[in-house]
CSV table of C-alpha atoms in Angstrom, one decimal:
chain,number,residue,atom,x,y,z
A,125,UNK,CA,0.0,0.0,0.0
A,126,UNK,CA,1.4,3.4,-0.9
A,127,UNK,CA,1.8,5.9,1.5
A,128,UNK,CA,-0.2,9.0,0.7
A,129,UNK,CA,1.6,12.3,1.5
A,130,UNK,CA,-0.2,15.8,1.4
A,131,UNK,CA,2.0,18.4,0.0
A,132,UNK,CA,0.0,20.9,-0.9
A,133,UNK,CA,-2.5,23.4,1.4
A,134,UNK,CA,-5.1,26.1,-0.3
A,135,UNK,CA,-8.1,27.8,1.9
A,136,UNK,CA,-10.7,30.3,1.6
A,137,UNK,CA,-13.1,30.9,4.5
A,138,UNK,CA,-14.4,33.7,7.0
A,139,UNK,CA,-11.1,33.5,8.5
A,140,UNK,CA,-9.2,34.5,5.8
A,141,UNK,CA,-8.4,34.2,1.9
A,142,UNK,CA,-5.7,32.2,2.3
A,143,UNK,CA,-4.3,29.4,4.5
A,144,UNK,CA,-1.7,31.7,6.1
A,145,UNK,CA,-4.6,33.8,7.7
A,146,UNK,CA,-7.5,31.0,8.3
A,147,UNK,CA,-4.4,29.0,10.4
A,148,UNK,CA,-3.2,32.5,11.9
A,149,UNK,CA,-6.9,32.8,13.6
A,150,UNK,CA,-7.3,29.6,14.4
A,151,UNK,CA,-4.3,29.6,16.5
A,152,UNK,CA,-5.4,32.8,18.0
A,153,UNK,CA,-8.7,31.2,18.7
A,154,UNK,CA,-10.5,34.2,16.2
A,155,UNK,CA,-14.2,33.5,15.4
A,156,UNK,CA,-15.5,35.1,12.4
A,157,UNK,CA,-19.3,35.0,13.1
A,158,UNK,CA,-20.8,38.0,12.6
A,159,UNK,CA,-24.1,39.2,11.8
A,160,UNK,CA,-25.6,38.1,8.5
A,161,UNK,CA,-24.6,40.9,6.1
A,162,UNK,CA,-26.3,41.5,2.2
A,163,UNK,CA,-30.6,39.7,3.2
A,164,UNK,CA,-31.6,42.8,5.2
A,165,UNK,CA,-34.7,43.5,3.6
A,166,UNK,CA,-35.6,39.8,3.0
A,167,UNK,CA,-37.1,39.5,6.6
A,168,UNK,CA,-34.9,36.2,7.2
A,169,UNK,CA,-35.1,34.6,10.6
A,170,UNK,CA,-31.3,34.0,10.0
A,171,UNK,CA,-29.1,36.2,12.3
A,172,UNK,CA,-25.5,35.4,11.8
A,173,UNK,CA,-23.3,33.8,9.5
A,174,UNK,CA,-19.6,33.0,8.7
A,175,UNK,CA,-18.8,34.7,5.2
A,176,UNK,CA,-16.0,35.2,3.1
A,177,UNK,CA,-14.8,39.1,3.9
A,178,UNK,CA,-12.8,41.4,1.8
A,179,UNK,CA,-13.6,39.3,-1.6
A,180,UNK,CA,-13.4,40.1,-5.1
A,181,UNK,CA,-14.0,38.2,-7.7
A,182,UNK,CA,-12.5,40.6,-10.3
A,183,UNK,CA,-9.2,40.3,-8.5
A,184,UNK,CA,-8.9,36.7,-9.0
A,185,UNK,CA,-10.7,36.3,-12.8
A,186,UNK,CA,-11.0,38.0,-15.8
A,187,UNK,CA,-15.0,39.1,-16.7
A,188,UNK,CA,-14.7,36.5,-19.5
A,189,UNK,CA,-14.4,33.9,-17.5
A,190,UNK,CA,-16.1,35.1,-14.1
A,191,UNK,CA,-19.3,35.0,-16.3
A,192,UNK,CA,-19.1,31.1,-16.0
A,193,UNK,CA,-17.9,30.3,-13.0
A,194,UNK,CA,-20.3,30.7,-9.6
A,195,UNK,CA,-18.9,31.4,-6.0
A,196,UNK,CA,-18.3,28.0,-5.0
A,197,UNK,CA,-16.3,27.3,-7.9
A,198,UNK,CA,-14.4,30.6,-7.9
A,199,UNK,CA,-13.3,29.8,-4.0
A,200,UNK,CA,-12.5,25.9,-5.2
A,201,UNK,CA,-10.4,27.7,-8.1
A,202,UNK,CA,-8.9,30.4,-5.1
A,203,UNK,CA,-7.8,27.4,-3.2
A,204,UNK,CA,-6.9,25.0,-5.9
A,205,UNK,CA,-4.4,27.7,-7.1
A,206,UNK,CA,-3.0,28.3,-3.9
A,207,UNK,CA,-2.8,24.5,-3.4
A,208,UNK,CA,-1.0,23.9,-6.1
A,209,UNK,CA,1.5,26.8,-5.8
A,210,UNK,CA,2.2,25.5,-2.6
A,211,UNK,CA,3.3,21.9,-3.2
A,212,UNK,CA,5.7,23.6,-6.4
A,213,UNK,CA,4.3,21.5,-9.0
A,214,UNK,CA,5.0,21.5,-12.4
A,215,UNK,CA,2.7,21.6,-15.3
A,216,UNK,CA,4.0,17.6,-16.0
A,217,UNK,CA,2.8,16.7,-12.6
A,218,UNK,CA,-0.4,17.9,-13.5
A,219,UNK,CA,-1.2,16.6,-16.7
A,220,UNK,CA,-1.7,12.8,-15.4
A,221,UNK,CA,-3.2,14.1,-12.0
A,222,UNK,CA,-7.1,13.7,-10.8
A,223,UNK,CA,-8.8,16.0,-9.7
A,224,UNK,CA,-11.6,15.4,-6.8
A,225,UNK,CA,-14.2,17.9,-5.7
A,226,UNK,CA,-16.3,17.8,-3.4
A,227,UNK,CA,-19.8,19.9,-2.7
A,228,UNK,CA,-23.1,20.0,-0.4
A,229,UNK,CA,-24.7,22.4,-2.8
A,230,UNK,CA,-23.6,23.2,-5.7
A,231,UNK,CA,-24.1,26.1,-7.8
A,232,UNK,CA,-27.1,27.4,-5.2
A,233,UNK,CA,-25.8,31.1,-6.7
A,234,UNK,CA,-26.8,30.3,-10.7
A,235,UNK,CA,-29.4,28.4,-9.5
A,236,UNK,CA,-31.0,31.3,-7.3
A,237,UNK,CA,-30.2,34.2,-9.7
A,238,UNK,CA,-31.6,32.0,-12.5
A,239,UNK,CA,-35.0,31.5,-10.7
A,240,UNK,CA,-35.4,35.0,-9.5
A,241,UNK,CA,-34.8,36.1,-13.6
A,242,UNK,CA,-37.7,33.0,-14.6
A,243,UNK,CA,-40.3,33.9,-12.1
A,244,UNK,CA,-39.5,37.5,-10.2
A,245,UNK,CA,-39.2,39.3,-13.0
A,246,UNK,CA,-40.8,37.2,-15.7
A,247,UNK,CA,-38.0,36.9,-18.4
A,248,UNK,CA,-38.4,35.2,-21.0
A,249,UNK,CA,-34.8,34.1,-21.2
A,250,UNK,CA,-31.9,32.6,-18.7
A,251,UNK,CA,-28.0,32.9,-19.9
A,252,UNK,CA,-27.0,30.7,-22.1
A,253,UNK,CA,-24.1,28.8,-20.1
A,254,UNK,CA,-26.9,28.6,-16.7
A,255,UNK,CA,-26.2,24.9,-16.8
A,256,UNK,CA,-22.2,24.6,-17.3
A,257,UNK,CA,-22.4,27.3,-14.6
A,258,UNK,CA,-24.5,25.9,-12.0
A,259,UNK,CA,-23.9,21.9,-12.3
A,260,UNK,CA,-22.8,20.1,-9.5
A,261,UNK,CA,-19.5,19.4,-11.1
A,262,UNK,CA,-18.8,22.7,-12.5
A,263,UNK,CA,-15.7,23.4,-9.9
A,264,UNK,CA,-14.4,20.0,-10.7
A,265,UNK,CA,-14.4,20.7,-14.4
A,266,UNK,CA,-12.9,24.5,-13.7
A,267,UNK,CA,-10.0,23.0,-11.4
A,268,UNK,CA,-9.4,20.5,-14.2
A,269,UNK,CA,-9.2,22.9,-17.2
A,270,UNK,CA,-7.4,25.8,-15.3
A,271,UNK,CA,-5.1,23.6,-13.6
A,272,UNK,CA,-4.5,21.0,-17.2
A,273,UNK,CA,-5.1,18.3,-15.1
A,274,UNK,CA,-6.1,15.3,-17.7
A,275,UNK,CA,-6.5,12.4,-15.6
A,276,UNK,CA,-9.8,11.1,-13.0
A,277,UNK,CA,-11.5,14.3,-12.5
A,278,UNK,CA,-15.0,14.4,-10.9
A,279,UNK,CA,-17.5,15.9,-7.7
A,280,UNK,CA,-18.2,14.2,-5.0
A,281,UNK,CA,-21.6,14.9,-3.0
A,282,UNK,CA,-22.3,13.3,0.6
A,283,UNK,CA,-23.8,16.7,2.2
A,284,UNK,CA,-21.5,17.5,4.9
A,285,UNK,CA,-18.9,15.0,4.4
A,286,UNK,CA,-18.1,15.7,0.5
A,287,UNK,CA,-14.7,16.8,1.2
A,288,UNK,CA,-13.5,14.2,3.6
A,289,UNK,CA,-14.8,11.4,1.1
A,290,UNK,CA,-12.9,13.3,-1.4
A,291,UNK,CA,-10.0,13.3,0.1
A,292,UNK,CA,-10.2,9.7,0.9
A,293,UNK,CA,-11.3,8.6,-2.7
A,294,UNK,CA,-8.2,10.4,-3.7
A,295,UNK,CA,-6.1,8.8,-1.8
A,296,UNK,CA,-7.4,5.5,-2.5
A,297,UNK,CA,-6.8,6.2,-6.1
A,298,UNK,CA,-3.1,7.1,-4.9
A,299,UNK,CA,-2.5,3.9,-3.1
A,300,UNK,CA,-3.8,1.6,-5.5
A,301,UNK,CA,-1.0,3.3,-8.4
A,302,UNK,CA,-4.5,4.5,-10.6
A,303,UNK,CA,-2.7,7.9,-10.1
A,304,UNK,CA,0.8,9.2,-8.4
A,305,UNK,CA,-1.0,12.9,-7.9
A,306,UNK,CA,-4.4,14.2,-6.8
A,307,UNK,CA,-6.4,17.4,-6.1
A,308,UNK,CA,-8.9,16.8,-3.6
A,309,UNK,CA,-10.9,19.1,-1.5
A,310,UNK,CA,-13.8,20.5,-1.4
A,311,UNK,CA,-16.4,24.1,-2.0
A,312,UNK,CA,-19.5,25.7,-1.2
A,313,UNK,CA,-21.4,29.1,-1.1
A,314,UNK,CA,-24.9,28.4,0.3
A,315,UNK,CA,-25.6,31.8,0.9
A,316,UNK,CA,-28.6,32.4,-1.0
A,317,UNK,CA,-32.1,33.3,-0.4
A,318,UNK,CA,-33.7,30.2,-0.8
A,319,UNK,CA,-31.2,27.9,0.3
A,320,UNK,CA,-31.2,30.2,3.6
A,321,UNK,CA,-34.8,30.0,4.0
A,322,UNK,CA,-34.6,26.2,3.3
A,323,UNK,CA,-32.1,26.1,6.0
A,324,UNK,CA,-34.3,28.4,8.6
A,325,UNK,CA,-37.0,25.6,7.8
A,326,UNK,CA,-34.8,22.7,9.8
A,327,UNK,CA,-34.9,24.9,12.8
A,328,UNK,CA,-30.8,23.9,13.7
A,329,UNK,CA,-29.6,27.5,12.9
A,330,UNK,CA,-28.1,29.7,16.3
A,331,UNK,CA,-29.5,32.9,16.3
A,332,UNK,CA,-26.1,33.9,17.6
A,333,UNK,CA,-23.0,32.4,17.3
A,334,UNK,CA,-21.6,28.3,17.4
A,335,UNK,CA,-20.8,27.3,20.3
A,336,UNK,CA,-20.3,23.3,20.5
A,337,UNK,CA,-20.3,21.1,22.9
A,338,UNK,CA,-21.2,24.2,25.2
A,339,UNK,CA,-25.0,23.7,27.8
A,340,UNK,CA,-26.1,26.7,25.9
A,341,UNK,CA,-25.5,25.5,22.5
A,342,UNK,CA,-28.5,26.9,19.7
A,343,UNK,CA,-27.5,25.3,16.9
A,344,UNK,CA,-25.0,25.8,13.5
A,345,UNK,CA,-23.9,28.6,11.9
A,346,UNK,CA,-23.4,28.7,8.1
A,347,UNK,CA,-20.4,29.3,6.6
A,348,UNK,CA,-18.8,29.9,2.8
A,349,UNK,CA,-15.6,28.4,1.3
A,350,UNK,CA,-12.4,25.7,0.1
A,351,UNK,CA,-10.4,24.0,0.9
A,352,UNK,CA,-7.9,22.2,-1.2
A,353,UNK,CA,-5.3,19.6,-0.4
A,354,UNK,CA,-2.7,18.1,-3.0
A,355,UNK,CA,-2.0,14.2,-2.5
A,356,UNK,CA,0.9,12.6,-3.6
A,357,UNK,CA,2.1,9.3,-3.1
A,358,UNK,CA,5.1,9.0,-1.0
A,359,UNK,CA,7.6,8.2,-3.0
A,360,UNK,CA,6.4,10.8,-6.2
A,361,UNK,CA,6.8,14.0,-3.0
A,362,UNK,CA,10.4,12.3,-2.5
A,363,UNK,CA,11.6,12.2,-5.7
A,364,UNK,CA,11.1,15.9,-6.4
A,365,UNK,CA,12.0,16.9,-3.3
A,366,UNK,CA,8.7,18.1,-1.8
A,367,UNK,CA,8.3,19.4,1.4
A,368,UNK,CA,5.5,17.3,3.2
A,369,UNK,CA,3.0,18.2,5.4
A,370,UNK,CA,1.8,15.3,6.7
A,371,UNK,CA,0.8,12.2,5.7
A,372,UNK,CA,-3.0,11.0,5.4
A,373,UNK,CA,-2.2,7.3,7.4
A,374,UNK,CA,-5.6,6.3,8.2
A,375,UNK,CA,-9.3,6.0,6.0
A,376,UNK,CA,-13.0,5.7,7.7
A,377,UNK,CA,-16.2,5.8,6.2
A,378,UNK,CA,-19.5,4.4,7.5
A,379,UNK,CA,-23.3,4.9,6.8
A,380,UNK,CA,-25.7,5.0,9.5
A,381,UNK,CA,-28.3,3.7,7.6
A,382,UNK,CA,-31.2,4.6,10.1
A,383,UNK,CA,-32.2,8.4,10.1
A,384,UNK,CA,-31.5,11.3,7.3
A,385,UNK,CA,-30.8,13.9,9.7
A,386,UNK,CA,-30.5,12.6,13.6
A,387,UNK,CA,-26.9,11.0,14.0
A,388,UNK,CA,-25.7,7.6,14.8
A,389,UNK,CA,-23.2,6.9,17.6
A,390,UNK,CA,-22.7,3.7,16.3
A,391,UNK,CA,-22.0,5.0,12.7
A,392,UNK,CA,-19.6,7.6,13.7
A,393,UNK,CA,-17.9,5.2,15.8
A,394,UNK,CA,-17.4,2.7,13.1
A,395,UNK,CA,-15.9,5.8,10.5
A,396,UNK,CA,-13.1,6.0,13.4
A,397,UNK,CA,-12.3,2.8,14.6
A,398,UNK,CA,-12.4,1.8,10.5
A,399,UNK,CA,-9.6,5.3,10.3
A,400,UNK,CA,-7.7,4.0,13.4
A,401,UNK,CA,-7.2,0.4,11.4
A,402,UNK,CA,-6.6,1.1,8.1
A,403,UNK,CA,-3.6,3.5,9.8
A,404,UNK,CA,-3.0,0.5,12.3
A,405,UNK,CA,-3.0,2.9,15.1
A,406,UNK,CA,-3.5,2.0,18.6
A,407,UNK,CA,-6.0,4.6,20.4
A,408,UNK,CA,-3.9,5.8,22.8
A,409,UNK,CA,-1.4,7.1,20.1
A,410,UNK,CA,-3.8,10.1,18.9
A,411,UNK,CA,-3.6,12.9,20.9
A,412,UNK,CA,-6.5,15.3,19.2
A,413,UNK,CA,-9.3,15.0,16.8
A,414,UNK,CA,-10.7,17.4,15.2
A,415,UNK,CA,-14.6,17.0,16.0
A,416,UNK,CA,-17.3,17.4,13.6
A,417,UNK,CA,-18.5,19.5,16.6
A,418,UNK,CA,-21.6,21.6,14.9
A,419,UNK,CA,-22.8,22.5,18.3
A,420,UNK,CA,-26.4,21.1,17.2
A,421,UNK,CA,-28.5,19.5,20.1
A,422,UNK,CA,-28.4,15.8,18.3
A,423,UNK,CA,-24.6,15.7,16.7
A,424,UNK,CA,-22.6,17.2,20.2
A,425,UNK,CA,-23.6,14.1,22.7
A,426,UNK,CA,-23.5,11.4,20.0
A,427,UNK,CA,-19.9,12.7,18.3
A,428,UNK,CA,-18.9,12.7,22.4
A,429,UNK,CA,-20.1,9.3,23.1
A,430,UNK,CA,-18.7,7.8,20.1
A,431,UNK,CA,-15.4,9.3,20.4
A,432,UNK,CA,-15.4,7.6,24.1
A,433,UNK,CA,-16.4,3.8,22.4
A,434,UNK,CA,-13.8,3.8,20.5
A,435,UNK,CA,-11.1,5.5,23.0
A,436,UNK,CA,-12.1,3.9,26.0
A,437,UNK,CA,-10.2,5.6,28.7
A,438,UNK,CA,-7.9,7.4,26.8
A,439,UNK,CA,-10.7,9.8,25.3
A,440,UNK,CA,-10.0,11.8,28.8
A,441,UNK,CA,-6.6,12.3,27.7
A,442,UNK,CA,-7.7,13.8,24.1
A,443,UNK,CA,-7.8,17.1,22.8
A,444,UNK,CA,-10.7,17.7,20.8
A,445,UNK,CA,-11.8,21.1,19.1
A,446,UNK,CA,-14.4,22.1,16.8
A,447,UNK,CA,-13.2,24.7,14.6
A,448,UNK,CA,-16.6,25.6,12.9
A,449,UNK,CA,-16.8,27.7,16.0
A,450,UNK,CA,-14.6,30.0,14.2
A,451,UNK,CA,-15.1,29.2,10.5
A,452,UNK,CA,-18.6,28.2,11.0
A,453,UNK,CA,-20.4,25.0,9.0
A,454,UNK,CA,-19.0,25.6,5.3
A,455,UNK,CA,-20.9,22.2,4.3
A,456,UNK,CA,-19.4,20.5,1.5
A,457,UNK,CA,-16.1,22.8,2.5
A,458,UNK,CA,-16.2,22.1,5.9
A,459,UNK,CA,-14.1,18.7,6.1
A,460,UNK,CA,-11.3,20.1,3.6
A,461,UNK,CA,-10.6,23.4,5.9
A,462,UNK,CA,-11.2,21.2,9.2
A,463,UNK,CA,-8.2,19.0,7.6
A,464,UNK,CA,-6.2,21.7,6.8
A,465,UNK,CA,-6.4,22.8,10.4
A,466,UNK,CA,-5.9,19.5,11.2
A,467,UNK,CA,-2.2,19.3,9.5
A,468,UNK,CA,-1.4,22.4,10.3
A,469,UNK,CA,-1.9,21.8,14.0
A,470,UNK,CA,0.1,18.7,13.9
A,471,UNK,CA,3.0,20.6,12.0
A,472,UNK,CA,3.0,23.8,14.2
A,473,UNK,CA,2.3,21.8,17.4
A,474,UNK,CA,-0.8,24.2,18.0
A,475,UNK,CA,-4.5,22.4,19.1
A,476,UNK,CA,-7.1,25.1,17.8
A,477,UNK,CA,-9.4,25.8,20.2
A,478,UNK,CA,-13.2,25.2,20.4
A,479,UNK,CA,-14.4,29.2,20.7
A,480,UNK,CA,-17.4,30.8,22.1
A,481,UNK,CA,-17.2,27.8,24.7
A,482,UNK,CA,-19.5,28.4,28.2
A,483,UNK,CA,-20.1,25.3,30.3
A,484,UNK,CA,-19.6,21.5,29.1
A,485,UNK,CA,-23.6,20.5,28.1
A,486,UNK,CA,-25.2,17.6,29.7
A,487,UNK,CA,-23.2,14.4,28.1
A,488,UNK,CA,-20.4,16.2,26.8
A,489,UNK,CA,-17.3,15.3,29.0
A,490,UNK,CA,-14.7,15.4,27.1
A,491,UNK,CA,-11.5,17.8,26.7
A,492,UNK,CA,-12.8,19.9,24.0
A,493,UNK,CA,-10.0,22.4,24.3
A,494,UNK,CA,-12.2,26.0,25.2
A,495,UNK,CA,-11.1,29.2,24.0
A,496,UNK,CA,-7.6,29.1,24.2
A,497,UNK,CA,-5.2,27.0,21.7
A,498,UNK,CA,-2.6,24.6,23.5
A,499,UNK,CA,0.9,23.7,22.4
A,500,UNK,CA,1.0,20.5,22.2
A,501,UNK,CA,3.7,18.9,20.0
A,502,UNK,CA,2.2,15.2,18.9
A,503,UNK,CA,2.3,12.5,16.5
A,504,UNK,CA,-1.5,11.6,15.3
A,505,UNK,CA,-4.8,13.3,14.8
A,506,UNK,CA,-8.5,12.5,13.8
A,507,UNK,CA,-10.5,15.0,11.4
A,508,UNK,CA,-13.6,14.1,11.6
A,509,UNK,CA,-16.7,14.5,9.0
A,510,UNK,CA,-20.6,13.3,10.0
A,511,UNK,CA,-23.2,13.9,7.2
A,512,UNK,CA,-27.0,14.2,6.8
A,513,UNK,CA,-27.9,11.3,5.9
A,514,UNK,CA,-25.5,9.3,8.0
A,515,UNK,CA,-22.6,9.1,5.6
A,516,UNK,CA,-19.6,9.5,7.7
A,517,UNK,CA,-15.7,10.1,6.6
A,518,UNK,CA,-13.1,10.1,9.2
A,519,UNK,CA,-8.9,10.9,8.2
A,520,UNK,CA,-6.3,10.3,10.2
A,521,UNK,CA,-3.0,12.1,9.5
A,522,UNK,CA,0.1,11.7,10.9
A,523,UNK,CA,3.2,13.6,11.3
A,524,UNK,CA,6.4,13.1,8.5
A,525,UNK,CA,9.9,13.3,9.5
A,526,UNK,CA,11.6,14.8,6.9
């Protein structure tokens, strides 16, 4: 079995436009949650939310090409660039490479602006490239073609957890010698009207910020972005002389197969024990996982009890943290920028905390690191991904001595 090693890092979120400044206020423990800005006259019911600040598309594409490309797959282009950039490939490295995207929405933007031209203002007409635009695998298709990436390139769309299983369906394709290079990662920009309201609808939203694992917890707060990671096997990152970040040692993925939207202790259990054997790692040799933590009522308890079946005694000597705290629930993104903390932690030797943390709720007893990062210099972590649906994807990554 190959090892898989992950060279390059690209990230767009509320935290920053770039992975130097989402892992700067991470470490600093820096929420972005902040009022929802650009619906005030829609009368939504949604209070806060965890945008991308200080964008512009015009600084990153030409208007002949921002024309087809909608804001999840302009921040999956953003962070495939920087990615990319940051693993020093060459354009040869590329050319045989897949390309793996993953998304909870899709193009909700197109899709939005298309509908409000059809029946708002009764046009008879929508643009002509609404469907290359909008379709589910439209950042996919952008990453390949900007990128010249020729080989495997397709989205990937569990809800919640599309990122994680693209990352892990990369590296698959990596260790079975399919491909010696992948872009995995994943987008999403579900800031629309109707997608908000649709949200509103499920009653999970916090009408003020995220606070997981907390007794006062209200729910999740939405957020926008990428995240991007670029896979090589072990010995392709050697022979050029990369610099490695880590390595992804460990797979999980499980289904619940019992409710679409209240989580399975037993299913997320299974997603990490399966992680924890495939990277033949005792428990008691991870020191911190990053939770899928979405400070909901249902997913807090359950991730809490899992993470103790599989841990056993040593979950009281964890570290856990949920960053969407800070970043907030970016969906489809949210496993890609929750593994990019993940490495990032392990290489700076830096836990993230869990922010806008009160009092531990009722059946949440674990470390879950409040407030305040920790140095902590260790060998093994857990990034953890639970879906609607029940489709769970668990990573583990380990460190790399160069």
């Amino acid at each position: 079995m190959k090892p898989v090693a992950i060279t390059g890092l690209g990230c767009i979120s509320a935290l920053g436009n770039n992975t130097a400044d989402n892992w700067a206020a991470l470490a600093r423990g820096a929420s972005a949650i902040e009022p929802l800005s650009g619906f005030e006259e829609t009368g939504l019911k949604v209070a806060t939310a965890a945008q991308v600040r200080n964008y512009s598309p015009e600084a990153h594409f030409p208007p002949a090409q921002l024309g087809l490309l909608d804001r999840h797959s302009q921040f999956a282009l953003v962070a495939a660039r920087e990615a990319v950039k940051n693993a020093g490939l060459e354009a040869a490295d590329l050319a045989a490479s897949a390309a793996i995207i993953g998304t909870g929405c899709g193009g909700k933007e197109t899709d939005e602006i298309t509908y409000q031209k059809l029946y708002q203002e009764q046009k008879p007409r929508v643009h002509p490239f609404t469907i290359p635009r909008g379709m589910p695998s439209a950042a996919s298709s952008q990453v390949s073609m900007e990128l010249g990436i020729r080989g495997p390139c397709f989205t990937l769309s569990s809800a919640c957890a599309s990122s994680n299983h693209a990352v892990a369906q990369a590296a698959l394709m990596i260790r079975s010698g399919m491909v010696e290079v992948a872009i995995a990662g994943g987008a999403d920009a579900p800031f629309t009207y109707g997608l908000l309201k649709s949200w509103e609808a499920l009653r999970v939203l916090s009408p003020d910020t995220c606070r997981p694992f907390s007794a006062d917890r209200r729910g999740l707060v939405l957020g926008e972005g990428a995240g991007i990671v670029v896979l090589e096997s072990l010995d392709h990152a050697r022979r050029r002389g990369a610099a490695i970040h880590a390595l992804v040692s460990g797979i999980g993925m499980s289904a619940d197969a019992c409710h679409i939207t209240d989580p399975s202790r037993e299913g997320a259990a299974r997603a990490m024990q399966a992680a924890l054997d495939d990277a033949a790692l005792p428990p008691e040799d991870v020191a911190y996982i990053n939770a899928h933590g979405t400070a909901t009522q249902q997913n807090d308890p359950s991730e809490t009890a899992a993470i103790r079946e599989v841990f056993g005694d040593h979950a009281d000597k964890l570290l856990v943290s949920s960053t969407k705290s800070m970043h907030g629930h970016a969906l489809g993104a949210a496993g890609a920028i929750e593994l990019i903390a993940t490495v990032l932690s392990l290489a700076e030797g830096v836990i993230p905390p869990t922010a806008n943390f009160t009092a531990p709720g009722e059946n949440c007893n674990l470390d879950y690191t409040p407030n305040e990062s920790v140095e902590r210099k260790y060998e093994h972590a857990l990034s953890n991904s639970f879906a609607f649906g029940g489709l769970n994807a668990v990573l583990a990554v380990s460190r790399f001595a160069q």
